[in-house]
Coordinates of C-alpha atoms in Angstrom, one line a residue:
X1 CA 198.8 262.6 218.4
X2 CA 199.6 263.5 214.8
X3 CA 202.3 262.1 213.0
X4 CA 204.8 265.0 211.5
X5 CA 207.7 264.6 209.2
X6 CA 210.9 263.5 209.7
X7 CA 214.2 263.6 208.2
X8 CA 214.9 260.5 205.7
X9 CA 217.7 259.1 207.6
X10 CA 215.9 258.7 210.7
X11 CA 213.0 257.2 209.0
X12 CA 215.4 254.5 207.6
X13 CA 216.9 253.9 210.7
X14 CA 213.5 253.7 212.5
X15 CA 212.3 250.9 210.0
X16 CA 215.6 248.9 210.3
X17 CA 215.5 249.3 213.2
X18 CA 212.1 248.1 214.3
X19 CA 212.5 244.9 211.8
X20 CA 215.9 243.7 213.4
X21 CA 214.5 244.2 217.2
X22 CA 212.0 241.5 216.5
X23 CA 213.8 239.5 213.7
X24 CA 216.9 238.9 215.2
X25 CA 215.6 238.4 218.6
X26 CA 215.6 234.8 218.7
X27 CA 218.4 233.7 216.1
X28 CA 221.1 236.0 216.9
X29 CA 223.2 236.1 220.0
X30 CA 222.0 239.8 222.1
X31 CA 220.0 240.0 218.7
X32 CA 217.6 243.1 220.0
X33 CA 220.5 245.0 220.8
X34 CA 221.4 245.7 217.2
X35 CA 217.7 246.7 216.5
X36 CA 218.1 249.1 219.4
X37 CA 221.4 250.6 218.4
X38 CA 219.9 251.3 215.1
X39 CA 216.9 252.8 216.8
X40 CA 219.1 255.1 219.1
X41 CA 221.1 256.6 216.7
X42 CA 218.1 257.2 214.5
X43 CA 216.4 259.1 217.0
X44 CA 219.6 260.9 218.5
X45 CA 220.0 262.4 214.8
X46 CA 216.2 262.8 214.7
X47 CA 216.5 265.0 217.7
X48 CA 219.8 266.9 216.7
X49 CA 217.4 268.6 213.9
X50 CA 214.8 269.7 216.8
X51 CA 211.5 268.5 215.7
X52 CA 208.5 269.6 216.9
X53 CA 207.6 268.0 219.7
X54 CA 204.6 270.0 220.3
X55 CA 201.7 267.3 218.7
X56 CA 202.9 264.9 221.7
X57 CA 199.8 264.2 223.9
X58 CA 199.5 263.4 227.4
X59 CA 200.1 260.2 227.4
X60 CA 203.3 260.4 225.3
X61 CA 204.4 263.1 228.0
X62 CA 203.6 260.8 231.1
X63 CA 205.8 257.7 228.9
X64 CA 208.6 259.8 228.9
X65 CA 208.1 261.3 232.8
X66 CA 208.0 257.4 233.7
X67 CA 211.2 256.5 231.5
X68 CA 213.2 259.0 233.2
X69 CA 212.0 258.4 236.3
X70 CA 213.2 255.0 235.8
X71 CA 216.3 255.6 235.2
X72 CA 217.0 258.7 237.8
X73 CA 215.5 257.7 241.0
X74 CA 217.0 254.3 240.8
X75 CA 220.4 255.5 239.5
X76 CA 220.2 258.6 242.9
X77 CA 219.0 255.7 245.4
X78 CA 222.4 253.7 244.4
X79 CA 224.2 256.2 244.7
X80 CA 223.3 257.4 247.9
X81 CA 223.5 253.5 249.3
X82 CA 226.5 252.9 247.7
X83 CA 225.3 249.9 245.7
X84 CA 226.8 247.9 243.2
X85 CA 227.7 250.3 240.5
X86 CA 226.7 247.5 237.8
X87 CA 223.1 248.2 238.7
X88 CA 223.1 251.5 236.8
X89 CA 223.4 249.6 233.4
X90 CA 220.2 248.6 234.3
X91 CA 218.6 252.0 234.7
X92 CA 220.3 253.7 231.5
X93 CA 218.1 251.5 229.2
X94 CA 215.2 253.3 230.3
X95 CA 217.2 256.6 229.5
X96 CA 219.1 255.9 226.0
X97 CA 215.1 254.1 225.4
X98 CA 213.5 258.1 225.8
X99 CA 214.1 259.1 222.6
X100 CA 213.5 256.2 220.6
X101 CA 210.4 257.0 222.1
X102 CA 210.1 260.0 221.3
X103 CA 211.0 259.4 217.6
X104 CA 208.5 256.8 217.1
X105 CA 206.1 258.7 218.3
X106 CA 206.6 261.1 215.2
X107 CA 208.6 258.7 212.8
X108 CA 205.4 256.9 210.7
X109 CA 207.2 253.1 210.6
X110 CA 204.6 251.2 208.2
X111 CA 202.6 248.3 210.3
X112 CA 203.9 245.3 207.9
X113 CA 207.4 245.6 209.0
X114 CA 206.6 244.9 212.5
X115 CA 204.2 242.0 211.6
X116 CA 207.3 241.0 209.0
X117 CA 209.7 241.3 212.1
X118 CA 207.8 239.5 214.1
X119 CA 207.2 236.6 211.6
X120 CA 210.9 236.1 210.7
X121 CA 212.0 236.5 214.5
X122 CA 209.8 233.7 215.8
X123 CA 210.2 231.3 212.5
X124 CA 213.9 231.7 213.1
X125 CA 213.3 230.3 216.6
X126 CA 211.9 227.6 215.7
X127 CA 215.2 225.7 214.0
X128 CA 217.7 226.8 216.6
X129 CA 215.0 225.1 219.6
X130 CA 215.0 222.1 217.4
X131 CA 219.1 222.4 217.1
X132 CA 219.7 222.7 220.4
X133 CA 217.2 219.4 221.8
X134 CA 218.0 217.5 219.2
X135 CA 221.4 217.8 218.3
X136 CA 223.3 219.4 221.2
X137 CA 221.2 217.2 223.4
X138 CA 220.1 220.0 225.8
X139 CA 217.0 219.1 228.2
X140 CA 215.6 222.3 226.8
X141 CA 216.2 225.3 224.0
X142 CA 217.1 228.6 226.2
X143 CA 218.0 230.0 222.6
X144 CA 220.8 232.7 222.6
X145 CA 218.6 234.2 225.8
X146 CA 217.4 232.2 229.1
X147 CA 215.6 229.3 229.3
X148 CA 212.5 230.9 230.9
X149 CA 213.1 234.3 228.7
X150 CA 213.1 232.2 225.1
X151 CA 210.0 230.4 226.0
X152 CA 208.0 233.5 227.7
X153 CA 209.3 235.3 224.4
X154 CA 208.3 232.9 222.1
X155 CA 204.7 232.6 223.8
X156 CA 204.9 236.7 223.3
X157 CA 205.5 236.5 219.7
X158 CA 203.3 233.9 218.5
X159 CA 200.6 235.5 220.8
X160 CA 201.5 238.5 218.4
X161 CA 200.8 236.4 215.2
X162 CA 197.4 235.2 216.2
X163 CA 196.7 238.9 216.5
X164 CA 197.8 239.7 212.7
X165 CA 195.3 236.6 211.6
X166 CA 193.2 239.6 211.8
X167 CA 194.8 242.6 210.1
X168 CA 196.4 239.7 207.1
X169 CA 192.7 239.7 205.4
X170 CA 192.8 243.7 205.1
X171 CA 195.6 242.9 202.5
X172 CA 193.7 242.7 199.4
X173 CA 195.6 240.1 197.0
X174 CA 198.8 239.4 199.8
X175 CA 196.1 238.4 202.2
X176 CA 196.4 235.1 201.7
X177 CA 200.2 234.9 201.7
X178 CA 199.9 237.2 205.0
X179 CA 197.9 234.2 206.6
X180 CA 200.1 231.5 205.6
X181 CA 203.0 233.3 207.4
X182 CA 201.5 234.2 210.2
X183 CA 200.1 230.4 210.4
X184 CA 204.2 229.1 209.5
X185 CA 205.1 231.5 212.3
X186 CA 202.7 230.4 215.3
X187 CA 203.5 226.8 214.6
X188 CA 206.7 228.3 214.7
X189 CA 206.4 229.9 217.7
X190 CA 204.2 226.8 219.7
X191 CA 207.6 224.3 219.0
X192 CA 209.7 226.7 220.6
X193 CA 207.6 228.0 224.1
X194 CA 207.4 223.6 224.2
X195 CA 211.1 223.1 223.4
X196 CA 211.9 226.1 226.5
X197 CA 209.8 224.4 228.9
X198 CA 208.5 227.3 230.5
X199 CA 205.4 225.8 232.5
X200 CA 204.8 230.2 233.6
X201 CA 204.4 230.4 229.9
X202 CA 201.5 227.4 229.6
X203 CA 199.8 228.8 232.6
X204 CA 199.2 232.4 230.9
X205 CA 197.6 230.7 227.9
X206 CA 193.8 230.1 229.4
X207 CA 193.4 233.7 230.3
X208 CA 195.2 235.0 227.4
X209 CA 192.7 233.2 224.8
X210 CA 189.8 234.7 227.1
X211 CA 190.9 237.4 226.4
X212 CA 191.3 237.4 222.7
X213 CA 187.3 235.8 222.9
X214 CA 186.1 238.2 224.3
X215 CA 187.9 240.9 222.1
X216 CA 187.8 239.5 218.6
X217 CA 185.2 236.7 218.6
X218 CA 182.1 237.4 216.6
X219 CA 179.6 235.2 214.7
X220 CA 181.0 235.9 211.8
X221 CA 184.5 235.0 212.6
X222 CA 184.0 231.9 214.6
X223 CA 184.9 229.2 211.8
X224 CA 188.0 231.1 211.8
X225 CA 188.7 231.0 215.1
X226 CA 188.1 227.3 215.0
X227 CA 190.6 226.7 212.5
X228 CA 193.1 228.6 214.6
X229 CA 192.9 226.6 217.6
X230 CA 192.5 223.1 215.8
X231 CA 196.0 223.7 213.6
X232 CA 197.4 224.8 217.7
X233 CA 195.4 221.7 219.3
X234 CA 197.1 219.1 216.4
X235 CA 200.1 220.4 216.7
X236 CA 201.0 220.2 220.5
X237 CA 198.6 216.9 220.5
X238 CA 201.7 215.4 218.1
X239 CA 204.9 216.8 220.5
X240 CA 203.2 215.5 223.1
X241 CA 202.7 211.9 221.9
X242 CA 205.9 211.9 220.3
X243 CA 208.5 209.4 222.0
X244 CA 211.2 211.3 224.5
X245 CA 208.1 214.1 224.2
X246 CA 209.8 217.3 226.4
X247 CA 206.0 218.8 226.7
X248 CA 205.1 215.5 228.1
X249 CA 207.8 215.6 230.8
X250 CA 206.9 219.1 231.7
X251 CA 203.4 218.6 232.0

């Protein structure tokens, strides 16, 4: 698919918008909703000024078949039942999220601000776990989501960091600051999937690093690697020798 232009405004909103979904998702209450309301209305102006949609390939075609399929077949099936009308909030996410879709398919949004997103979301989740064990005296952080949600999310994000270990050194002189973030952020990110207590989350780990091996490892890259998982090993070593240690009564 090849990128086209767009109008300034929606370009704007597709930025801010991408940066709040993933910076506010942790530290502010329903925090990816206001990165999706910025997203929507960028793309519903986007698509009031009828872009050509022809560069779209197959795959972004089948995306948006499954989206509305989503949200109409479930939406007819409760109607026909008579179901809980609530249910159909469900299904309208996967309509109003069709043209955000569609606009960032066509909308060039720069890679740093998701990785910059994605730092500041997860570093922000950090404080308000610690907050809520420590001081509120909860038996574990569910953040502003769900117990299980915060903790699967945070695993997500920090999972997301370790991935930008490997774009940060394309950065020429930020490089360095790049990797210091994203290594802030995936200590970050370790407190908090401890502090939710989410044992589904510590069970996807082993396949998930696997994975990563068998994608990114080469000889080349190895000390790195090393380093990676040492800073992760010493850091979940300490919360789980530390007194009243939560990982310790999960485990």
């Amino acid at each position: 698919m090849t990128a086209s232009c767009s109008p300034a405004f929606a370009n704007r909103m597709a930025v801010l918008g991408v940066f709040v979904l993933f910076a506010a998702m942790f530290a502010v209450p329903s925090g990816y909703s206001y990165g999706g309301i910025f997203l929507l209305l960028g793309a519903l102006v986007f698509l009031a000024q009828r872009p050509d949609l022809s560069s779209l390939d197959n795959e972004d075609r089948i995306m948006v078949a499954v989206l509305l399929a989503y949200a109409v077949v479930p939406s007819l099936m409760t109607w026909l039942l008579g179901n809980n009308p609530t249910d159909y909030d469900q299904y309208s996410r996967a309509l109003l999220a069709t043209p955000i879709f569609l606009m960032l398919c066509l909308v060039r949004v720069p890679l740093r601000v998701l990785w910059l997103g994605t730092i500041v979301g997860i570093t922000l989740s950090a404080p308000l776990a610690w907050w809520q064990v420590r001081i509120d005296d909860w038996a574990r952080a569910p953040g502003f989501l769900n117990i299980i949600h915060f903790s699967n999310l945070s695993l997500v994000f920090t999972l997301f960091c370790v991935a930008g270990l490997f774009w940060a050194p394309t950065q020429g002189r930020l490089a360095k600051r790049w990797c210091a973030a994203f290594l802030l952020a995936i200590a970050c990110g370790l407190y908090s999937v401890i502090m939710g207590g989410s044992r589904g989350s510590w069970v996807a780990l082993p396949p998930v690093i696997l994975l990563f091996l068998i994608a990114f490892l080469t000889p080349r890259n190895a000390r790195y690697f090393a380093l990676v998982f040492l800073a992760g090993a010493i850091l979940i070593a300490g919360l789980f020798i530390m007194p009243n240690s939560p990982l310790k009564a999960r485990y």
